[in-house]
PDB file of C-alpha atoms in Angstrom:
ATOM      1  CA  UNK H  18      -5.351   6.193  37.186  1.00 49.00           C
ATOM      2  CA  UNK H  19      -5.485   8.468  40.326  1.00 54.00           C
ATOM      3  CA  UNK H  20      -4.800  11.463  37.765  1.00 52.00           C
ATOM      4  CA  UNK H  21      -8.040  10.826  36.059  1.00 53.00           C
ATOM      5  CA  UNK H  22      -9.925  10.934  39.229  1.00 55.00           C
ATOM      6  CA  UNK H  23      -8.294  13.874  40.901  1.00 52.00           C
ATOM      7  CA  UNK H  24     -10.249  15.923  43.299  1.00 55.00           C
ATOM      8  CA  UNK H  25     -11.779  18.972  41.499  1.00 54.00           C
ATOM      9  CA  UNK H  26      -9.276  21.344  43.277  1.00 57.00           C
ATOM     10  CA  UNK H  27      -6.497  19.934  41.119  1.00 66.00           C
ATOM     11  CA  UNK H  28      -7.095  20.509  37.489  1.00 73.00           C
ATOM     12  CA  UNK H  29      -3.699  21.373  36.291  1.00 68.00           C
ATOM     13  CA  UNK H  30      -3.601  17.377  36.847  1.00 74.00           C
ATOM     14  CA  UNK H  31      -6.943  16.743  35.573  1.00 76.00           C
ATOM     15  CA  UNK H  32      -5.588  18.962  32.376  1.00 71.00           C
ATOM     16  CA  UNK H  33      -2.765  17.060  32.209  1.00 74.00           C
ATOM     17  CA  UNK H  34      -4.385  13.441  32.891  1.00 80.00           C
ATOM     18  CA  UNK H  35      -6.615  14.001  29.882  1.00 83.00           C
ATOM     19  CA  UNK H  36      -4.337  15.389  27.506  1.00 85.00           C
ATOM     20  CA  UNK H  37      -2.042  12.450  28.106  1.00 86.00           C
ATOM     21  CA  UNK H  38      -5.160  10.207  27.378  1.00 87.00           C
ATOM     22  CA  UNK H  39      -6.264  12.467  24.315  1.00 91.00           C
ATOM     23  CA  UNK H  40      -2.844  12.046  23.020  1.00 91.00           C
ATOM     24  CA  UNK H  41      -2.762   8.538  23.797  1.00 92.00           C
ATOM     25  CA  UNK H  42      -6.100   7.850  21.931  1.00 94.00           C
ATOM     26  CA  UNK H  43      -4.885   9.907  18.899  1.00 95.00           C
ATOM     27  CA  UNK H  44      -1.590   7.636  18.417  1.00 95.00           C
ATOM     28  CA  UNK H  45      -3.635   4.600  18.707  1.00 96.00           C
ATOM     29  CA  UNK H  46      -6.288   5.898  16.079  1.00 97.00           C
ATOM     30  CA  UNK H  47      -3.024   7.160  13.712  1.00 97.00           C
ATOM     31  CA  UNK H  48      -1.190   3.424  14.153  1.00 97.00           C
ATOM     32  CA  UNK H  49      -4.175   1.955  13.472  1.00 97.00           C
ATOM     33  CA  UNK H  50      -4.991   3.690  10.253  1.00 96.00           C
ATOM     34  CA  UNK H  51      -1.685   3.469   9.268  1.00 96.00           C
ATOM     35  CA  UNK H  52      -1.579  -0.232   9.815  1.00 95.00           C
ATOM     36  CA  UNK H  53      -4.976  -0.026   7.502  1.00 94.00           C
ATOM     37  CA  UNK H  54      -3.667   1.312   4.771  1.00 92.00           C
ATOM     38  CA  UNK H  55      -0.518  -0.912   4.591  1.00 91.00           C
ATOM     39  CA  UNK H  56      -2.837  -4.084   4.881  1.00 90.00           C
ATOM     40  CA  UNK H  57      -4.765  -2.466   1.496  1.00 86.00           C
ATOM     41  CA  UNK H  58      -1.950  -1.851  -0.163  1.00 81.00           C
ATOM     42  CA  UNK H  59      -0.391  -5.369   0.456  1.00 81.00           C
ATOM     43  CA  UNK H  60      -3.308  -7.163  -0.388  1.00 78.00           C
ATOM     44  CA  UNK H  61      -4.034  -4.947  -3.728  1.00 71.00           C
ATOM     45  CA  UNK H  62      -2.682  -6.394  -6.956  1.00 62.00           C
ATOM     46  CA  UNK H  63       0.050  -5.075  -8.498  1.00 58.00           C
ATOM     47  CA  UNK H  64      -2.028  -4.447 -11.757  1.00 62.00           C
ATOM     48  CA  UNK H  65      -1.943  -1.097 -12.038  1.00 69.00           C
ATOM     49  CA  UNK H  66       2.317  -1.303 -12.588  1.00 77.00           C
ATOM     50  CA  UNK H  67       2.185  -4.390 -14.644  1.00 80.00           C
ATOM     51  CA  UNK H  68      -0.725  -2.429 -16.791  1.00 82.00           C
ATOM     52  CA  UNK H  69       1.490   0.201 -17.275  1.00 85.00           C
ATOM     53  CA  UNK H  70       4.739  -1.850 -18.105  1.00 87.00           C
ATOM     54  CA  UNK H  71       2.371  -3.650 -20.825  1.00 88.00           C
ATOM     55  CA  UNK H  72       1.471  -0.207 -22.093  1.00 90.00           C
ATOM     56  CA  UNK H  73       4.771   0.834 -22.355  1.00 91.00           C
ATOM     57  CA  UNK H  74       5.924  -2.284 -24.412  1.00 92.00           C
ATOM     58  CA  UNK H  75       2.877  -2.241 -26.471  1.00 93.00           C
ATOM     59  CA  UNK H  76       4.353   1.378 -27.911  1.00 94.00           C
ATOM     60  CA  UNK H  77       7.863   0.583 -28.118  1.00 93.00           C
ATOM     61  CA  UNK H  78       5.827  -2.411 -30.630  1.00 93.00           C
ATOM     62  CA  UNK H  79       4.391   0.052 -32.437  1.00 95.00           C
ATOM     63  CA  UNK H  80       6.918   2.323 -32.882  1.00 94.00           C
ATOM     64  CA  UNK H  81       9.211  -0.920 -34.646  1.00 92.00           C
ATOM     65  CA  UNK H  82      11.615  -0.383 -31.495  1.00 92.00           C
ATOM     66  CA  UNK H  83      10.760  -4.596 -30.490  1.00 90.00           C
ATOM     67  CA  UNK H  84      10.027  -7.066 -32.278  1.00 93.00           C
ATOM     68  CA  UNK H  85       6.498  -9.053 -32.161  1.00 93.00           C
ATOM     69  CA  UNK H  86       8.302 -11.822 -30.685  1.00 95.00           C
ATOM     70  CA  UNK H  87      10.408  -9.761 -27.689  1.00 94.00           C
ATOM     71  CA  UNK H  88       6.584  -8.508 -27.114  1.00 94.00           C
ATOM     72  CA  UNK H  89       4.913 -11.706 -26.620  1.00 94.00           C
ATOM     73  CA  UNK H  90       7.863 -13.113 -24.587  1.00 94.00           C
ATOM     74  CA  UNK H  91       7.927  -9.957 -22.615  1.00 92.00           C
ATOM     75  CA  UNK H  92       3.865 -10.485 -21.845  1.00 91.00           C
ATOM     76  CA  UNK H  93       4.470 -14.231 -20.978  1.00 92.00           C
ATOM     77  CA  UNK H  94       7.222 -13.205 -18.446  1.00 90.00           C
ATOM     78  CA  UNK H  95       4.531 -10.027 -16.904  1.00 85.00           C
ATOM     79  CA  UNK H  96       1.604 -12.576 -16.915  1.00 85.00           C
ATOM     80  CA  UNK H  97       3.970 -14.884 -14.783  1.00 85.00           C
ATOM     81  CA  UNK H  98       4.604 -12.061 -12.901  1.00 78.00           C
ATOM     82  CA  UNK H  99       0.683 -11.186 -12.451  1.00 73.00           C
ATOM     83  CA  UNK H 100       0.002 -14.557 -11.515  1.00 71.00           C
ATOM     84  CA  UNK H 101       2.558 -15.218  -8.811  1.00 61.00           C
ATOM     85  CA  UNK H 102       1.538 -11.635  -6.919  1.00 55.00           C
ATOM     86  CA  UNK H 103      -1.711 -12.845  -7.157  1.00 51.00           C
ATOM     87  CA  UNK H 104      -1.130 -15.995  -4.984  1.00 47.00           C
ATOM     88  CA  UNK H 105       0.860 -14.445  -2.465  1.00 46.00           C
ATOM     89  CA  UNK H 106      -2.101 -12.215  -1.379  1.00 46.00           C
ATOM     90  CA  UNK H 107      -3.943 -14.392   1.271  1.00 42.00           C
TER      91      UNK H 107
END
């Protein structure tokens, strides 16, 4: 703390002192953000994928490459799927 109250003869230190802090501050701000972002992520469904994976089947389906019934038990087992992802999200 002495550093940040150096006398004004001293300012290498004083340089030094508040680049430390600056630094300091910037790694805080950085962590924090970062920490943001994960939280968003984590609490975002998982729609977008499952979306996607239904899109995918839906074309196999119309290209005759599965069967109606492989579709619809392939939709029951992503709608499971949507629904447990769902509750884990607090």
């Amino acid at each position: 703390m002495n550093l940040l109250f150096a006398s004004a003869g001293d300012s290498a230190a004083n340089y030094w002192a508040l680049g430390g802090w600056t630094l300091l501050l910037a790694g805080l701000l950085f962590a924090a953000g970062f920490a943001v972002l994960r939280l968003r992520r984590w609490r975002e469904p998982a729609s977008s994928d499952l979306d996607q994976q239904v899109a995918l089947y839906r074309s196999l389906l119309k290209k005759g490459e599965l069967s109606p019934r492989e579709y619809r038990r392939i939709l029951n087992q992503l709608e499971e799927q949507r629904g447990d992802s769902s509750s884990q999200a607090p």
